[in-house]
Coordinates of C-alpha atoms and ligand atoms in Angstrom, one line a residue:
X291 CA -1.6 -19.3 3.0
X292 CA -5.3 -17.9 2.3
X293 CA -6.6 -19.9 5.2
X294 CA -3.5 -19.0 7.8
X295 CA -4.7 -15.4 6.8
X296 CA -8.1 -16.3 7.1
X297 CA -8.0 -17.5 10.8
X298 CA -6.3 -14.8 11.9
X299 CA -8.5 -12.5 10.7
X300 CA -6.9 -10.4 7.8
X301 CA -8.7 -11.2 5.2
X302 CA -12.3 -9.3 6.7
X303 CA -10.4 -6.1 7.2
X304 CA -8.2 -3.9 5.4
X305 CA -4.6 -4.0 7.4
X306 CA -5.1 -0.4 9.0
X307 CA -8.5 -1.1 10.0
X308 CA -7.6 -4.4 12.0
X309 CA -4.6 -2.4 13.7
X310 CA -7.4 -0.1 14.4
X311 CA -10.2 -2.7 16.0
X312 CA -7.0 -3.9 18.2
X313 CA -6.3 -0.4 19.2
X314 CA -10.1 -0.2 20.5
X315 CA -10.0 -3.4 21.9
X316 CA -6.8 -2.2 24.0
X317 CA -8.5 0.6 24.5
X318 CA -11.9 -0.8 26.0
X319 CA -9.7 -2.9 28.6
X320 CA -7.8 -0.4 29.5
X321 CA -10.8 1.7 30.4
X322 CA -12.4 -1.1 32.4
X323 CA -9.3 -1.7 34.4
X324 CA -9.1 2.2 35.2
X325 CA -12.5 2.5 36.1
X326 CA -12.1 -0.9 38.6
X327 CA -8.6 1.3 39.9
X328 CA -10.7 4.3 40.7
X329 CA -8.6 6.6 37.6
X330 CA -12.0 8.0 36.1
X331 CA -12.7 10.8 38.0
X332 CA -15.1 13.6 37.9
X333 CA -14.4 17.4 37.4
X334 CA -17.1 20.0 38.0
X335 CA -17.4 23.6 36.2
X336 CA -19.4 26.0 37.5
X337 CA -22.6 27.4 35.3
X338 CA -23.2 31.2 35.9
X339 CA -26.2 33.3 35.9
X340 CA -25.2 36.7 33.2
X341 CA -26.7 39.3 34.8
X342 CA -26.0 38.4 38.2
X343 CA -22.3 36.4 37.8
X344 CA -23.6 34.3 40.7
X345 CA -23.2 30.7 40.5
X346 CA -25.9 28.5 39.7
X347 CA -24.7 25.2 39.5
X348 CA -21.9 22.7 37.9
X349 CA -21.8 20.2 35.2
X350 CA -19.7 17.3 36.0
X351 CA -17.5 15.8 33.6
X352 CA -15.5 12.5 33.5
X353 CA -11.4 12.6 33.0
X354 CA -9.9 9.5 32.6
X355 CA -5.9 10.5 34.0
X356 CA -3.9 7.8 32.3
X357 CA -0.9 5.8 33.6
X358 CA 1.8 8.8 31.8
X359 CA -0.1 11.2 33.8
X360 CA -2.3 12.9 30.5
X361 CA -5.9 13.1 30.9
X362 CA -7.7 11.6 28.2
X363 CA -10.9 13.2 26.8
X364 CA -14.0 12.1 27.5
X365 CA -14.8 12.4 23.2
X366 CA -12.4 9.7 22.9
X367 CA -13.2 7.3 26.0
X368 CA -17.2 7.7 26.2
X369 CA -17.8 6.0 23.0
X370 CA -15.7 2.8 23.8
X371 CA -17.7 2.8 27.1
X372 CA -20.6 2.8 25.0
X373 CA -19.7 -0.2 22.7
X374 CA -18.7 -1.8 25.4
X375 CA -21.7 -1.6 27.4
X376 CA -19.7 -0.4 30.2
X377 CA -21.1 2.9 30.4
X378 CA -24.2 1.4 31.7
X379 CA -21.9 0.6 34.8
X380 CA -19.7 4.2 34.6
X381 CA -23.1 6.3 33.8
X382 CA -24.2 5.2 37.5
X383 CA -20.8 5.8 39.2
X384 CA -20.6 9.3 37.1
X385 CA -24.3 9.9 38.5
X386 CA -24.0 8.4 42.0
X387 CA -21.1 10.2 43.2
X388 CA -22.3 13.2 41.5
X389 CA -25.0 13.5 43.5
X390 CA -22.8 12.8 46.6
X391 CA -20.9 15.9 45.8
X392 CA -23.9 17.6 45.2
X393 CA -24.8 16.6 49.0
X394 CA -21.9 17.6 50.6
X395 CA -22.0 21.2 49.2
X396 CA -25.7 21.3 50.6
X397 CA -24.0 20.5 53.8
X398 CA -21.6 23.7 53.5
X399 CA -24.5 26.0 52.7
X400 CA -24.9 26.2 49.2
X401 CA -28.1 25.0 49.0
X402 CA -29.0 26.6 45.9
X403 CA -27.0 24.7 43.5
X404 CA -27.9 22.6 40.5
X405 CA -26.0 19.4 39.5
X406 CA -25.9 18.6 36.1
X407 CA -25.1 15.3 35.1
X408 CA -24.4 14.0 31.3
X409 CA -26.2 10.9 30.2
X410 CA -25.1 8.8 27.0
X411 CA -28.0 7.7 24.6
X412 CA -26.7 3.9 25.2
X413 CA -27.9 4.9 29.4
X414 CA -30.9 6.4 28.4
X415 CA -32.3 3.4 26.0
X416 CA -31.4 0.7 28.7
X417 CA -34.6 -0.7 30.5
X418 CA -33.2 -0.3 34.2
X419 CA -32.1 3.7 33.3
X420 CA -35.4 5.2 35.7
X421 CA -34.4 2.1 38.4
X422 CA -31.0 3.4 38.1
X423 CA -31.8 6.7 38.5
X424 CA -34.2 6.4 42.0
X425 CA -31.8 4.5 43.0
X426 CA -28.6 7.1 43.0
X427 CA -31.2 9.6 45.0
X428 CA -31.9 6.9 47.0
X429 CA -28.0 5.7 47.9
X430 CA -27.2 9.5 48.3
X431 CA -30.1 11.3 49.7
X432 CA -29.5 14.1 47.2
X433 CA -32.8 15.9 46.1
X434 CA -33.9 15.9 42.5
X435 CA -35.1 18.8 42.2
X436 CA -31.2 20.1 42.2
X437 CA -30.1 17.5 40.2
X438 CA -30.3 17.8 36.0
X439 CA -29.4 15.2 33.7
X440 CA -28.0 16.5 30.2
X441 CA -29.1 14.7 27.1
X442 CA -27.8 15.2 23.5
X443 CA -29.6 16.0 20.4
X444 CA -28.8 12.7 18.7
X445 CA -31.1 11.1 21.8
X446 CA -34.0 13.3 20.9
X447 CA -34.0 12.5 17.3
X448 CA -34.4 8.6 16.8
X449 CA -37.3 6.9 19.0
X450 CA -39.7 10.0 19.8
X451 CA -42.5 8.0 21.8
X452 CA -39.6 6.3 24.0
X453 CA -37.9 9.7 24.7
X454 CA -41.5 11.5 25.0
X455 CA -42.3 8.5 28.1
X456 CA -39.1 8.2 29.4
X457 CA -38.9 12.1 29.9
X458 CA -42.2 12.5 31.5
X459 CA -40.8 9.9 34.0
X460 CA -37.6 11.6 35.0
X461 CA -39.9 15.0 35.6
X462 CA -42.2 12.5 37.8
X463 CA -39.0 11.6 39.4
X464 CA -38.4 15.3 40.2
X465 CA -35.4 15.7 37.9
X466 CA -34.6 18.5 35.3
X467 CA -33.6 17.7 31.9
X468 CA -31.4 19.5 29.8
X469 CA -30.6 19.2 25.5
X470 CA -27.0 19.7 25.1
X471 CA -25.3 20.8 22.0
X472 CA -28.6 22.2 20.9
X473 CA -28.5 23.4 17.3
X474 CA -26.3 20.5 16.1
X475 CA -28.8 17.6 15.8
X476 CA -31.4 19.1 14.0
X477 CA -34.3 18.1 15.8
X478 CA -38.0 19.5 14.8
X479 CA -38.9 22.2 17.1
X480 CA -42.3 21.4 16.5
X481 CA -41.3 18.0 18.5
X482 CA -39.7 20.1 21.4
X483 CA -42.3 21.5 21.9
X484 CA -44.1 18.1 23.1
X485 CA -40.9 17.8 25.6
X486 CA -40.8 18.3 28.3
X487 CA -37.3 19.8 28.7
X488 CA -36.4 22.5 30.9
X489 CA -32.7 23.4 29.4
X490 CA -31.2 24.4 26.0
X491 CA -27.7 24.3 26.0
X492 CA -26.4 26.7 22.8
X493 CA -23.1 24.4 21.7
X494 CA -20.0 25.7 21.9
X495 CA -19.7 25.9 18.2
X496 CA -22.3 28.4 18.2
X497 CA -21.0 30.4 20.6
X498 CA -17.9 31.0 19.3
X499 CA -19.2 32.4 16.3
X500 CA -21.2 35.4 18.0
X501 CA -20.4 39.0 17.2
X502 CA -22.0 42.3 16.8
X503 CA -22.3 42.5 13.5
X504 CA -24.1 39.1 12.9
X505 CA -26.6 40.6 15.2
X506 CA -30.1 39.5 13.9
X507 CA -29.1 36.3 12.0
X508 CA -26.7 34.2 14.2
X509 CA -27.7 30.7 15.6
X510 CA -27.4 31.4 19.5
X511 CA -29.7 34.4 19.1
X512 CA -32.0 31.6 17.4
X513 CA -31.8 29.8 20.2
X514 CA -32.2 32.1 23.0
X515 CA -35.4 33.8 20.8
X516 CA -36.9 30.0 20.8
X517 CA -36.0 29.4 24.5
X518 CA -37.8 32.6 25.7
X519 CA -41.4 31.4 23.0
X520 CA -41.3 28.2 25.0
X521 CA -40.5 29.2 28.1
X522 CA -37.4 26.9 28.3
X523 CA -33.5 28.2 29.9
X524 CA -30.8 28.7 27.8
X525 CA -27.4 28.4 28.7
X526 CA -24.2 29.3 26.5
X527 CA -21.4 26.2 26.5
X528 CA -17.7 27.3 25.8
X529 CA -17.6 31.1 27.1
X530 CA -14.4 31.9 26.8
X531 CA -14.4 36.1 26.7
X532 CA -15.9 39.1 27.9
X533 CA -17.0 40.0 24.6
X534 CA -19.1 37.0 24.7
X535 CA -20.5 37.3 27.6
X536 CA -21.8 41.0 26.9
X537 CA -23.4 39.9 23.4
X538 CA -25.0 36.8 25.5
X539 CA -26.2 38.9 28.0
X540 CA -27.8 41.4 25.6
X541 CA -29.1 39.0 23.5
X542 CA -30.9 37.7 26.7
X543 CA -29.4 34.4 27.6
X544 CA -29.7 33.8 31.1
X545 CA -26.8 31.7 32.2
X546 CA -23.7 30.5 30.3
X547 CA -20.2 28.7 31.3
X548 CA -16.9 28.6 30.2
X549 CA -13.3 28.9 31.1
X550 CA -14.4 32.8 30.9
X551 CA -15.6 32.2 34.5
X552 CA -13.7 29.0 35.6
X553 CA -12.3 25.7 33.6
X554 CA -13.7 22.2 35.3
X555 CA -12.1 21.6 38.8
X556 CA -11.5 18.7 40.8
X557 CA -13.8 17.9 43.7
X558 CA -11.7 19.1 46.2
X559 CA -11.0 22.6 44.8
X560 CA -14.9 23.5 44.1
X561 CA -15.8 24.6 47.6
X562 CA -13.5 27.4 47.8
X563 CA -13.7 28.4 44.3
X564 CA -17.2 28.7 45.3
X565 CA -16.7 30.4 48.4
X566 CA -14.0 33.0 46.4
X567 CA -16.3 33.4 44.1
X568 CA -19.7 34.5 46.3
X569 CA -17.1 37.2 48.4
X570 CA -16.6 39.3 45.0
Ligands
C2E56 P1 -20.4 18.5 26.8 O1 -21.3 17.9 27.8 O2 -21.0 19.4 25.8 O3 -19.4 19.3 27.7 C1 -18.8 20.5 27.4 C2 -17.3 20.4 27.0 O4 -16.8 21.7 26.7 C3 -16.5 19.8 28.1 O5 -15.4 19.0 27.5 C4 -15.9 21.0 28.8 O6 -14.6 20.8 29.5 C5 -15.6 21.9 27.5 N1 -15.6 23.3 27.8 C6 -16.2 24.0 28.8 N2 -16.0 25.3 28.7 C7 -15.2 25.5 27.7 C8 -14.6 26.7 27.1 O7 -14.8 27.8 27.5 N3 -13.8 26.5 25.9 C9 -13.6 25.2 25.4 N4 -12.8 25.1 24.4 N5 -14.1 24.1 26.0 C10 -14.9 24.2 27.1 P2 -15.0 17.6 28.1 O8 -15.0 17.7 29.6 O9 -13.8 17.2 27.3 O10 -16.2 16.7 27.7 C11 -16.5 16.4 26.3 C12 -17.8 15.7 26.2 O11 -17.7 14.4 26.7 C13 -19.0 16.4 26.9 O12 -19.5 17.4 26.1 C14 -19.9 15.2 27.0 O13 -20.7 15.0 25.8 C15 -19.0 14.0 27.2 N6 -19.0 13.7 28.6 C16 -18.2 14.2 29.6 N7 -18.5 13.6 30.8 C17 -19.4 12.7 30.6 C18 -20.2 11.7 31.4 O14 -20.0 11.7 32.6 N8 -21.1 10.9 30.7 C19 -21.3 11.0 29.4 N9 -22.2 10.2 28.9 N10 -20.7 11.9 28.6 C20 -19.7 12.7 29.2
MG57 MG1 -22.9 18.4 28.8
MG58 MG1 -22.3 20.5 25.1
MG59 MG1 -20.6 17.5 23.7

């Protein structure tokens, strides 16, 4: 009986963990077969200079829109990619036909617009990411210069003289880099210093916690104080009122987004929201 159990596998994991490993495994193929059927999909949100309300740029952001219909979040999907090594494969779709969109809204006229492209730690350590990366520019003529890859905390912690080379590449390869979810990793600003970053990103988190009276003392004022001493951008993640925006902009943070100014859109809707959006 021990040995029946053995084989299939019960006796390594408790009975709710080995429902849970088949869950991921499930999981991981159904993710590979929706990426092969084209169901990952990228949605854009539009980043927004304060002062001016004039559009900037866009992030783009996976959805994964499953058989019922539902989109699935990228927090649940992106690391199962990532323990499956698929994200090596997704990360240059997600970038590659980024930067096509990126092209075709050059081709409409709005020429000054920055794409800004997530990267998983898991894309970042692999040893063809810079090949990978030439090669998307390459494939889709789009220039660097507009194009900004967004890297977490987490990446900047762990292996400083790999992230220290590997970023002096990308700004030899003419792209901007971005920290996202800044304030949540705890990096050593002493080490950001050596970086050569051109973005914070102030985590949602943090934004959501702004108000007048914690004037002096909250964590996005940190940030936009230690963005203006080393001459990096700030931008405010999860905008979601007016209220918001008018501490942000007093505070001095240059650009922000949220569903305050305009939830991510599908491909074909970001041209005229973008076009709306310049007439007012
Ligand atoms: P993130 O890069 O920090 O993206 C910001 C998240 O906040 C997005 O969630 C966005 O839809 C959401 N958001 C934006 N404005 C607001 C707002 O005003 N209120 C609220 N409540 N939420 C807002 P999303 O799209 O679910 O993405 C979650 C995370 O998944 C992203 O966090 C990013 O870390 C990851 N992700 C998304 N796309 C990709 C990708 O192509 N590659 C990789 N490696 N990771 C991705
Ligand atoms: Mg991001
Ligand atoms: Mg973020
Ligand atoms: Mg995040």
């Amino acid at each position: 009986r021990a040995k029946t159990r053995q084989r299939s596998g019960h006796c390594y994991f408790s009975r709710n963990m080995g429902v849970d490993i088949r869950g991921r495994v499930r999981m991981m193929h159904a993710l590979r077969t929706a990426f092969e059927q084209r169901k990952l999909t990228l949605v854009y949100q539009p980043q927004i200079n304060l002062s001016t309300r004039k559009v900037v740029g866009a992030e783009a952001l996976l959805r994964w829109c499953g058989d019922d219909g539902q989109f699935i979040r990228p927090d649940v999907f992106i690391p199962i990619a990532e323990n499956s090594g698929l994200i090596i494969e997704l990360g240059a779709w997600v970038l590659r036909t980024a930067c096509e969109q990126l092209v075709e809204l050059r081709a409409r006229g709005f020429v000054d617009f920055m794409m800004s492209v997530n990267v998983s730690q898991v894309q970042f350590r692999h040893p063809q990411f810079l090949t990978m990366l030439r090669l998307a520019l390459e494939q889709t003529g789009a220039p660097a210069e507009f194009v900004e890859l967004e890297i977490t905390e987490s990446v900047a912690m762990d292996d400083p003289a790999l992230l220290i080379t590997t970023l002096d590449q990308i700004k030899l390869i003419g792209m901007s880099i971005a920290i996202d979810d800044f304030g949540t990793g705890f990096s050593s600003l002493s080490y950001l210093q050596q970086l050569k970053v051109d973005r914070l990103k102030i985590d949602r988190a943090f934004v959501n916690e702004i108000t007048d009276a914690k004037r002096g003392s909250s964590i996005a004022e940190m940030i936009i104080q230690l963005g203006h001493n080393l001459d990096l951008t700030v931008i405010a993640e999860g905008v979601e009122d007016e209220r918001q925006a008018d501490i942000l902009t007093r505070l001095g943070c240059p650009l922000a987004q949220g569903y305050l100014f305009a939830r991510p859109m599908a491909p074909e809707l970001l041209p005229g929201w973008l076009q709306q959006h310049d007439r007012n």
